[in-house]
PDB file of C-alpha atoms in Angstrom:
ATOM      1  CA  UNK A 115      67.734-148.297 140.622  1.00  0.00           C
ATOM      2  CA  UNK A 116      68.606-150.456 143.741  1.00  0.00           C
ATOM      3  CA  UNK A 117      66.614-153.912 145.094  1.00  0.00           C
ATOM      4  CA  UNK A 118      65.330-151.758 147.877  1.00  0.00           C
ATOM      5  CA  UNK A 119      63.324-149.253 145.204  1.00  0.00           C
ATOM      6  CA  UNK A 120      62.454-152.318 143.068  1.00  0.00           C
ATOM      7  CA  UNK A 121      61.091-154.057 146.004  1.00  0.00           C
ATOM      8  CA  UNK A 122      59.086-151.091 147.131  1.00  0.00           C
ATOM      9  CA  UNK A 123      57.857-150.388 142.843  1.00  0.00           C
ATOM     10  CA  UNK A 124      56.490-153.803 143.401  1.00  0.00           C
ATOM     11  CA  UNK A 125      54.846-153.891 146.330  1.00  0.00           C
ATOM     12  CA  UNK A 126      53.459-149.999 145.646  1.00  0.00           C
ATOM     13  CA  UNK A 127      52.029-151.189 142.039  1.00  0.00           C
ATOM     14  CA  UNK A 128      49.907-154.153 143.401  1.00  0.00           C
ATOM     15  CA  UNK A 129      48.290-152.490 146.642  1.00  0.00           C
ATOM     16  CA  UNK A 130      47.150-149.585 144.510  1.00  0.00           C
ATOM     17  CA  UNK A 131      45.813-152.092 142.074  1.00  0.00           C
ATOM     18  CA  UNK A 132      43.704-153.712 145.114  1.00  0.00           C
ATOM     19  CA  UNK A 133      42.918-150.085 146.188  1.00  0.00           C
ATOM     20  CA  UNK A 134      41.924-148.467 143.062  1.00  0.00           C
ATOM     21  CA  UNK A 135      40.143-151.045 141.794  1.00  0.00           C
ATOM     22  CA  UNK A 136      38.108-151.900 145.299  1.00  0.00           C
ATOM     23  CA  UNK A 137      37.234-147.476 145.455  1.00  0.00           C
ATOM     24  CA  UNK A 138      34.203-146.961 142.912  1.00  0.00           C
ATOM     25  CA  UNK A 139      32.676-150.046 144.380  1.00  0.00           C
ATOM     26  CA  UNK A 140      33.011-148.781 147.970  1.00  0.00           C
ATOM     27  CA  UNK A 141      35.338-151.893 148.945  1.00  0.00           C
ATOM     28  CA  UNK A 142      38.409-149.762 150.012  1.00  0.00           C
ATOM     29  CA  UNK A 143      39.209-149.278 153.842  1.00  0.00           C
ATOM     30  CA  UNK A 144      41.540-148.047 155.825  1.00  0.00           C
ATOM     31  CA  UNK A 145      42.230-149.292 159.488  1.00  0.00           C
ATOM     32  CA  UNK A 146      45.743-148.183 160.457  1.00  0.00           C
ATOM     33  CA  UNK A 147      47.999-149.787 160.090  1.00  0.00           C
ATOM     34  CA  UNK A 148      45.860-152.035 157.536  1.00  0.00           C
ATOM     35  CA  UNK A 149      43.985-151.766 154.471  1.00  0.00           C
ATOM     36  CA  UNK A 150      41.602-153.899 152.630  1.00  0.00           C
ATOM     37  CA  UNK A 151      39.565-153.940 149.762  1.00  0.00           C
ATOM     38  CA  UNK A 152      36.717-156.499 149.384  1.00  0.00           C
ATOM     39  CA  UNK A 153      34.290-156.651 146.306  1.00  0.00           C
ATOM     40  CA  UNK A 154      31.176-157.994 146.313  1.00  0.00           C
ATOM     41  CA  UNK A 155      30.694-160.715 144.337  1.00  0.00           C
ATOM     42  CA  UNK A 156      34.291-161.257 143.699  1.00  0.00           C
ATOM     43  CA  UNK A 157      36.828-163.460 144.781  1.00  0.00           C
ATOM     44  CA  UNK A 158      39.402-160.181 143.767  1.00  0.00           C
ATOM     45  CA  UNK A 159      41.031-158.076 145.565  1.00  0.00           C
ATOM     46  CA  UNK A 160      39.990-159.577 149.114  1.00  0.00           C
ATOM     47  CA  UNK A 161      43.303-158.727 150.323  1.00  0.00           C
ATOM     48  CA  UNK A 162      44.100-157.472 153.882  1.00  0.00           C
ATOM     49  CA  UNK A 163      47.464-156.257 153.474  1.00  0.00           C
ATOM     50  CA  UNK A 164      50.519-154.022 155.648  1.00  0.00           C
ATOM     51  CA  UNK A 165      52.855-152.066 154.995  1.00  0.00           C
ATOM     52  CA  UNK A 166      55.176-152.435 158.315  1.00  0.00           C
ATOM     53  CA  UNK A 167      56.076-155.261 159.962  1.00  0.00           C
ATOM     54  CA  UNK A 168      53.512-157.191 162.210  1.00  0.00           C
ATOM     55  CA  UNK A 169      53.672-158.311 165.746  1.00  0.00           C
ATOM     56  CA  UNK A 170      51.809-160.057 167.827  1.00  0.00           C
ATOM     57  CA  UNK A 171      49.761-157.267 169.337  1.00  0.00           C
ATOM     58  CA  UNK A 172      48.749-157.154 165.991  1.00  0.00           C
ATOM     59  CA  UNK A 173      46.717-160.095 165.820  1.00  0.00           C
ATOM     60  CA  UNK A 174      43.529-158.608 167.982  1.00  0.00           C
ATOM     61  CA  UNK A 175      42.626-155.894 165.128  1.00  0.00           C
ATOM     62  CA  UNK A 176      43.239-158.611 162.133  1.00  0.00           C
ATOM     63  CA  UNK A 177      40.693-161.103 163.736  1.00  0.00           C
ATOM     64  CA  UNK A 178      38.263-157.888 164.169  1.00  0.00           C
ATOM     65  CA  UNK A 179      38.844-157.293 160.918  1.00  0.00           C
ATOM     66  CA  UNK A 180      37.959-160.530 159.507  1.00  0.00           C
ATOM     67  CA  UNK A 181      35.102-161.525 161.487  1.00  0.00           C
ATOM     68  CA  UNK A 182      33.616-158.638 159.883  1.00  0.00           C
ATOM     69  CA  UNK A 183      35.083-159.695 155.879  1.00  0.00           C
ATOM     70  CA  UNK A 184      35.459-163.410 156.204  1.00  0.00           C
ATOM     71  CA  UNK A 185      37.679-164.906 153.216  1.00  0.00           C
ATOM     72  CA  UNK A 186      40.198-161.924 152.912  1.00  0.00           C
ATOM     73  CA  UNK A 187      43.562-162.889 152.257  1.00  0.00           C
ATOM     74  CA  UNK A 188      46.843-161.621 153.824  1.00  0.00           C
ATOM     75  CA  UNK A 189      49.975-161.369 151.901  1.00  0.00           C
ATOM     76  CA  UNK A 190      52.952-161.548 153.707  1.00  0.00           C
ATOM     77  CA  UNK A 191      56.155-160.123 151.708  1.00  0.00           C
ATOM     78  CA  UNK A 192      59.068-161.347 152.806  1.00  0.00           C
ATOM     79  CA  UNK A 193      61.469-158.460 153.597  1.00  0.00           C
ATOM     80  CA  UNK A 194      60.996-157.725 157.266  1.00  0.00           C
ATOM     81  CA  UNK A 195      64.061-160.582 157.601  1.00  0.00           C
ATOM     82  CA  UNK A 196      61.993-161.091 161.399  1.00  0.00           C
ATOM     83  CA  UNK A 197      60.404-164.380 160.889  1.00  0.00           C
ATOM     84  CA  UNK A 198      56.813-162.566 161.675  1.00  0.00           C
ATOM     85  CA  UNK A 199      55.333-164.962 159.262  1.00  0.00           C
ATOM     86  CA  UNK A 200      55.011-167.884 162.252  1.00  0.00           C
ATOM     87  CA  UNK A 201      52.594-165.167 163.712  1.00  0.00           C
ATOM     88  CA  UNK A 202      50.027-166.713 161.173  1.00  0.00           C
ATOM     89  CA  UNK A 203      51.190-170.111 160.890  1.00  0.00           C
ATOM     90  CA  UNK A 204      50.940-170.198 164.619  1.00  0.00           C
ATOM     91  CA  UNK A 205      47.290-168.725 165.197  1.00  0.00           C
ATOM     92  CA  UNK A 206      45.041-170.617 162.543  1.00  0.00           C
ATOM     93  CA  UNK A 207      45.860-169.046 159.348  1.00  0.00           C
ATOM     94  CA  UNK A 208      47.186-171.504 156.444  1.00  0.00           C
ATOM     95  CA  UNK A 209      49.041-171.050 153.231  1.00  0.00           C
ATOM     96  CA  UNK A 210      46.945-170.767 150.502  1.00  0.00           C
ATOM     97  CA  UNK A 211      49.930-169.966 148.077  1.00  0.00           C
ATOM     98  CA  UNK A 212      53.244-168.398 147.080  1.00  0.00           C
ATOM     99  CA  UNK A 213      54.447-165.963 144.467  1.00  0.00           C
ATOM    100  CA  UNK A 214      57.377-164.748 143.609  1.00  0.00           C
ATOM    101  CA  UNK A 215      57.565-160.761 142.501  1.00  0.00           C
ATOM    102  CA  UNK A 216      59.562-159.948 140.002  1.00  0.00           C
ATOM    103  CA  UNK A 217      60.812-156.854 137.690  1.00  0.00           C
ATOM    104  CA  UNK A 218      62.211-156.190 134.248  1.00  0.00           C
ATOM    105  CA  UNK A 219      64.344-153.521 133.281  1.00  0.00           C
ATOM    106  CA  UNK A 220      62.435-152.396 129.589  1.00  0.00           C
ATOM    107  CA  UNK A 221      65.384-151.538 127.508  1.00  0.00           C
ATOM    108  CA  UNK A 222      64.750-153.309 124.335  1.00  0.00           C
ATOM    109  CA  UNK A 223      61.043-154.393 122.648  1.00  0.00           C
ATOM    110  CA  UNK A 224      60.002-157.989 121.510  1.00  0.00           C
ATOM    111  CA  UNK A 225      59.635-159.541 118.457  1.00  0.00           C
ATOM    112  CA  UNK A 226      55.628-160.131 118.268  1.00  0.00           C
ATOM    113  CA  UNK A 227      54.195-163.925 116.148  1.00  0.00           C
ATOM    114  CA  UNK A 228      51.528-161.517 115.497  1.00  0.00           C
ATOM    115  CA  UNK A 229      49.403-164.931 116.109  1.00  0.00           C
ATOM    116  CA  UNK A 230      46.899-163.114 119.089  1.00  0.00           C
ATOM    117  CA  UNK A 231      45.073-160.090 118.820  1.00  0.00           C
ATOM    118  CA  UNK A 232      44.499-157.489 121.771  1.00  0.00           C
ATOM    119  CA  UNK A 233      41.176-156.092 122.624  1.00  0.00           C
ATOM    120  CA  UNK A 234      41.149-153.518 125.435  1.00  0.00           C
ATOM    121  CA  UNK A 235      37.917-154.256 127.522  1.00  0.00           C
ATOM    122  CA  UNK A 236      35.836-151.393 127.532  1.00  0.00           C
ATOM    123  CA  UNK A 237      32.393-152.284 127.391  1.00  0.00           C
ATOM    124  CA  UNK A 238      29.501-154.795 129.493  1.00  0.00           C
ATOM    125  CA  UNK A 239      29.596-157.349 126.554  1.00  0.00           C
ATOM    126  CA  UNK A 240      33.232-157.925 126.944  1.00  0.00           C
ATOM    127  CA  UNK A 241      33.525-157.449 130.544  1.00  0.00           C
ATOM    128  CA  UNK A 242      31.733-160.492 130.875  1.00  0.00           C
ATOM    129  CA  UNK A 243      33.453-162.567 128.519  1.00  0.00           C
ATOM    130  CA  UNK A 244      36.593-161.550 130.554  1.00  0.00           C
ATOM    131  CA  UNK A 245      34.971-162.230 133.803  1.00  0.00           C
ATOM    132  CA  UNK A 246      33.728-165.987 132.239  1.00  0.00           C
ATOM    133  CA  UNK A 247      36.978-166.956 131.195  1.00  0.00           C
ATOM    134  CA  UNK A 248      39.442-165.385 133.545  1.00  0.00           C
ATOM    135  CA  UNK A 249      38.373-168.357 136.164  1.00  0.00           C
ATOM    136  CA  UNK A 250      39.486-171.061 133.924  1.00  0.00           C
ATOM    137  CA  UNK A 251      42.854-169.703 134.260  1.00  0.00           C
ATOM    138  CA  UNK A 252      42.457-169.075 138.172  1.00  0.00           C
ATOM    139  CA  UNK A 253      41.066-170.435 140.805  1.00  0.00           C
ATOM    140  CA  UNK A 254      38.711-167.748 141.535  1.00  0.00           C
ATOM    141  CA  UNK A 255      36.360-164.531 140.218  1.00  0.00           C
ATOM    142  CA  UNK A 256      36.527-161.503 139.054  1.00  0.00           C
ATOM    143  CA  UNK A 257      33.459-159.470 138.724  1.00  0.00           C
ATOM    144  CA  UNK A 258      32.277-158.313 135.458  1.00  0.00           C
ATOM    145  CA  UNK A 259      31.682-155.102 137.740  1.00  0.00           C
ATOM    146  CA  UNK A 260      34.891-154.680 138.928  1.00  0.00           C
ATOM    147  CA  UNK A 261      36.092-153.977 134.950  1.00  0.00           C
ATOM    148  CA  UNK A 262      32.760-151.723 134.364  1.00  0.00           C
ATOM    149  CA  UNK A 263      34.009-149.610 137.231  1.00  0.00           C
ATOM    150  CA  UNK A 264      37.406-149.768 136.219  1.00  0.00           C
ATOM    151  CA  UNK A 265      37.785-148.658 132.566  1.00  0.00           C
ATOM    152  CA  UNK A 266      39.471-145.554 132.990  1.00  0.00           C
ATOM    153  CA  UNK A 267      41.840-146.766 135.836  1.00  0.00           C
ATOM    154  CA  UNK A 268      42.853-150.056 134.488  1.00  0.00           C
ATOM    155  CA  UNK A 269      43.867-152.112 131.115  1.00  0.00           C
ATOM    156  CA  UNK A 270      41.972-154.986 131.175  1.00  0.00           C
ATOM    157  CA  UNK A 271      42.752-157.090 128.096  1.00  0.00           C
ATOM    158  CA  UNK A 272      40.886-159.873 125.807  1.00  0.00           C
ATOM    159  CA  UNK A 273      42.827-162.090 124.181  1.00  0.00           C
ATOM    160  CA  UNK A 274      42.306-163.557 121.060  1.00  0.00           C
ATOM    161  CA  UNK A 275      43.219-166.651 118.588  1.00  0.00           C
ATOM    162  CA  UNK A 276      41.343-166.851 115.589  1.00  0.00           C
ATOM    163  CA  UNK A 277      38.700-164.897 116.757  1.00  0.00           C
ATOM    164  CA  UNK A 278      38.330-167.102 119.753  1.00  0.00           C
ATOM    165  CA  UNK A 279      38.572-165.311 123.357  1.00  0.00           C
ATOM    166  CA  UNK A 280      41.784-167.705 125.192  1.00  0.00           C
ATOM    167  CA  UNK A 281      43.306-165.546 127.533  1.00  0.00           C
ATOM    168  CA  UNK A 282      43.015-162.030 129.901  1.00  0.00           C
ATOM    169  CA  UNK A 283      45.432-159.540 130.967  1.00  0.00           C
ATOM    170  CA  UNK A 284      45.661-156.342 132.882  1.00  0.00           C
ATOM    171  CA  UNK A 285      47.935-153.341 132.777  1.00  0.00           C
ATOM    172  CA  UNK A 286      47.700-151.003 135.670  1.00  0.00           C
ATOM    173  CA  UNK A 287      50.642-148.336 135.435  1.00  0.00           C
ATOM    174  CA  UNK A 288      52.238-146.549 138.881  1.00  0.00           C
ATOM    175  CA  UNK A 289      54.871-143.653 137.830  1.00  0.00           C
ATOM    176  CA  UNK A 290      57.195-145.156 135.549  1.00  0.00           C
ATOM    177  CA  UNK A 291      56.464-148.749 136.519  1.00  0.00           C
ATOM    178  CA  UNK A 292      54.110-150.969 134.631  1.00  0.00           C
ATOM    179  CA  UNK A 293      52.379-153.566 136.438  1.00  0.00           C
ATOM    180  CA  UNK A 294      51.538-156.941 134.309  1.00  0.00           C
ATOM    181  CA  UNK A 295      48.865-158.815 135.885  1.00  0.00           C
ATOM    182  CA  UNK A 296      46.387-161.140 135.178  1.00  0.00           C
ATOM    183  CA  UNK A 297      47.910-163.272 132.583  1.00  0.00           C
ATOM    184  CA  UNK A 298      46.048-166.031 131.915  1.00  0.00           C
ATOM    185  CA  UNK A 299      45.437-168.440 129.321  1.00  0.00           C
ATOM    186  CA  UNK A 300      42.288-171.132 128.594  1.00  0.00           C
ATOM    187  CA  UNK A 301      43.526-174.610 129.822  1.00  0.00           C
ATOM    188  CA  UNK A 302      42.682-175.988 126.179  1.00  0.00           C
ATOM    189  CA  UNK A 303      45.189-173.192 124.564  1.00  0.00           C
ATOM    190  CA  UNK A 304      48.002-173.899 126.786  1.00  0.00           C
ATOM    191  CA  UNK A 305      51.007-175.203 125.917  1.00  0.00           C
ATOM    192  CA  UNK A 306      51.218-173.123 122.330  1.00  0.00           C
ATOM    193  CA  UNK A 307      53.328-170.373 123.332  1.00  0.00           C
ATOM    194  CA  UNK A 308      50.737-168.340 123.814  1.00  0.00           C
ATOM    195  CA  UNK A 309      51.400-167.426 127.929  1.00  0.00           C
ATOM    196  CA  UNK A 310      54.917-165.951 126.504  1.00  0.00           C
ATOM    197  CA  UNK A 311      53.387-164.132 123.685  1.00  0.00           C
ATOM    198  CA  UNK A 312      50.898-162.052 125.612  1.00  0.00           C
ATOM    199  CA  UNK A 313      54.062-161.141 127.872  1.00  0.00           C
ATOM    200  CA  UNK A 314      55.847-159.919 125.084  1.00  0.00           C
ATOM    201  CA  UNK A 315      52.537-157.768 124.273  1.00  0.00           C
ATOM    202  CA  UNK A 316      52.420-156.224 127.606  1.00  0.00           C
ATOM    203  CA  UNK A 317      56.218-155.306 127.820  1.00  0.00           C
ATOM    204  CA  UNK A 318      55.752-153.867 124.330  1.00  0.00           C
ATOM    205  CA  UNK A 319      52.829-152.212 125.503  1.00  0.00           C
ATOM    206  CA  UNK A 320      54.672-150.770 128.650  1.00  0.00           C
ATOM    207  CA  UNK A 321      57.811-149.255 126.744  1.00  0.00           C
ATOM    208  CA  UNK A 322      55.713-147.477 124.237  1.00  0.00           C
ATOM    209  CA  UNK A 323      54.027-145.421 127.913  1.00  0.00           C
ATOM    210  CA  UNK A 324      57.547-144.941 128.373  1.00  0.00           C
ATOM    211  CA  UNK A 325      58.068-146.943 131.661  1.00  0.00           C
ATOM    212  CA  UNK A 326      61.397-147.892 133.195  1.00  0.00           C
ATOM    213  CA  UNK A 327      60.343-151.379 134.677  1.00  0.00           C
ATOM    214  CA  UNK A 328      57.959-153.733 134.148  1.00  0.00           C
ATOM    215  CA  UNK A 329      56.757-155.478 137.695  1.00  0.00           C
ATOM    216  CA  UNK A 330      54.813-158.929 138.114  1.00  0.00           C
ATOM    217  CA  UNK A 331      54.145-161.222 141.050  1.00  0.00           C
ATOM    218  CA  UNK A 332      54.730-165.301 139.376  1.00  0.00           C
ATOM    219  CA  UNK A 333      53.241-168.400 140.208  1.00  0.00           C
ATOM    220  CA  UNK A 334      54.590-171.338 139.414  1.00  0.00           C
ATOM    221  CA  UNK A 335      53.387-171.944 136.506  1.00  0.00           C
ATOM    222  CA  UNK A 336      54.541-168.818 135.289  1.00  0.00           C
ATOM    223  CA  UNK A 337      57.479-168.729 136.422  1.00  0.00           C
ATOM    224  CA  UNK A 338      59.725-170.287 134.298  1.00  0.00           C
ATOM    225  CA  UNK A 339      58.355-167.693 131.267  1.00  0.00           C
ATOM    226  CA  UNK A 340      58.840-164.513 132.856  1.00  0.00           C
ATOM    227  CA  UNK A 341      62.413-165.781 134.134  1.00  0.00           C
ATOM    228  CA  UNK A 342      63.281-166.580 130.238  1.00  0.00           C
ATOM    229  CA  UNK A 343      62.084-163.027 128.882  1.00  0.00           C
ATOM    230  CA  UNK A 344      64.611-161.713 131.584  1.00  0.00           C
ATOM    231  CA  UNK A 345      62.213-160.853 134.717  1.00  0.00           C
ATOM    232  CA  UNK A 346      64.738-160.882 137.606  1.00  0.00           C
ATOM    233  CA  UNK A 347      63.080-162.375 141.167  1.00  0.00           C
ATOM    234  CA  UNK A 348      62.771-159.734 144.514  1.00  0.00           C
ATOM    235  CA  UNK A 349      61.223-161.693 146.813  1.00  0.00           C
ATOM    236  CA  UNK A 350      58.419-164.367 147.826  1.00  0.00           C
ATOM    237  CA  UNK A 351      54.815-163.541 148.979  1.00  0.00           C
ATOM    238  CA  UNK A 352      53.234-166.056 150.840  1.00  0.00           C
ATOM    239  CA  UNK A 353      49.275-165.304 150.933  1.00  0.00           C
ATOM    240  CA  UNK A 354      47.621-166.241 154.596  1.00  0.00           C
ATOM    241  CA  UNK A 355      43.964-167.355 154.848  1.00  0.00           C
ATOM    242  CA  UNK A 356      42.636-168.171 158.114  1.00  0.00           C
ATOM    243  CA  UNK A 357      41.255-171.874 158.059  1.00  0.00           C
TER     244      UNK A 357
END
């Protein structure tokens, strides 16, 4: 498998997240040649995203769109090799930050510390422990609604040391690609290995549902992890919010 499919994997993987997630709350549109999905009470997806490059003419329908969904974001993937970026940076909008997105070939598992423990989320008591400490991780919210909604569709993960709730992740599988998202862990726990370790989990987790590649999108803090468990980079989204 080539760059070009890996880049497409990636991008497929995380817009269906925002979509299928955002659909049995009624926060999934479609306004050619844009979607969004905005949840209530949530500061995830909020994404207006595209699938083609963007020009100029462009720029009427986005404002439409979010005078009528204020606070959406816009990710801009950076394969069009156009320099349709300055559109944004030109007209109001400001960086709010960049990833990098990434992929793994899943040939081999890892060795688990067997330190954590995994508890799928699949119930209102710990959907809301999820939603209360995913924030501390991130810098925004996810609704305890938006996992109710989303058992069946999604792995949403608790993490656990000694009992203790430190950390979140979430699974969401396209074909034979496995998204990782999600991974977070308590600002108090960091710093123990513990960031690496649910990684290992979740590319455990996604060769034993037989996928080919595992997929992520890395922040800078992450980074450096998912580059030493052999995640290979694609290319940088930079994520447009208009000031």
């Amino acid at each position: 498998m080539n760059n070009i499919n890996l880049i497409k994997d990636n991008i497929d993987n995380l817009t269906a997240l925002w979509k299928t997630v955002a659909t049995p709350l009624l926060s999934y549109h479609k306004n050619d040649p844009f979607q969004f999905s905005q949840i209530k009470n949530s500061g995830w997806p909020n994404r207006l995203w595209f699938r083609e490059d963007i020009t100029e003419e462009n720029l009427p329908q986005i404002f439409e769109i979010i005078k009528d969904h204020s606070g959406l974001v816009i990710p801009y993937w950076d394969i069009f090799e156009s320099n349709s970026n300055e559109i944004f940076e030109k007209n109001g909008f400001e960086i709010r930050n960049q990833l990098v997105a990434m992929a793994l070939k899943l040939d081999k598992k890892f060795q688990l510390e067997n330190n954590l423990t995994f508890k799928r989320v699949l119930n209102e008591e710990d959907s809301k422990t999820w939603s209360d400490i995913y924030p501390l991780s991130f810098n925004y919210i996810i609704s305890k609604e938006t996992l109710i909604y989303n058992y069946d569709n999604v792995k949403f993960y608790l993490v656990h040391f000694e009992e203790k709730p430190i950390g979140t992740l979430t699974l969401f599988q396209t074909e034979n690609i496995m998204g990782i998202h999600g991974v977070g862990v308590i600002p108090e726990m960091r710093k123990k290995g513990f960031a690496e370790e649910i990684m290992k989990f979740a590319v455990n987790k996604a060769i034993d549902l037989k996928c080919e590649y595992a997929q992520l999108q890395a922040s800078a803090l992450g980074k450096g992890i998912y580059t030493r468990l052999g995640f290979q980079d694609l290319f940088t989204i930079t994520n447009y919010q208009l000031i």
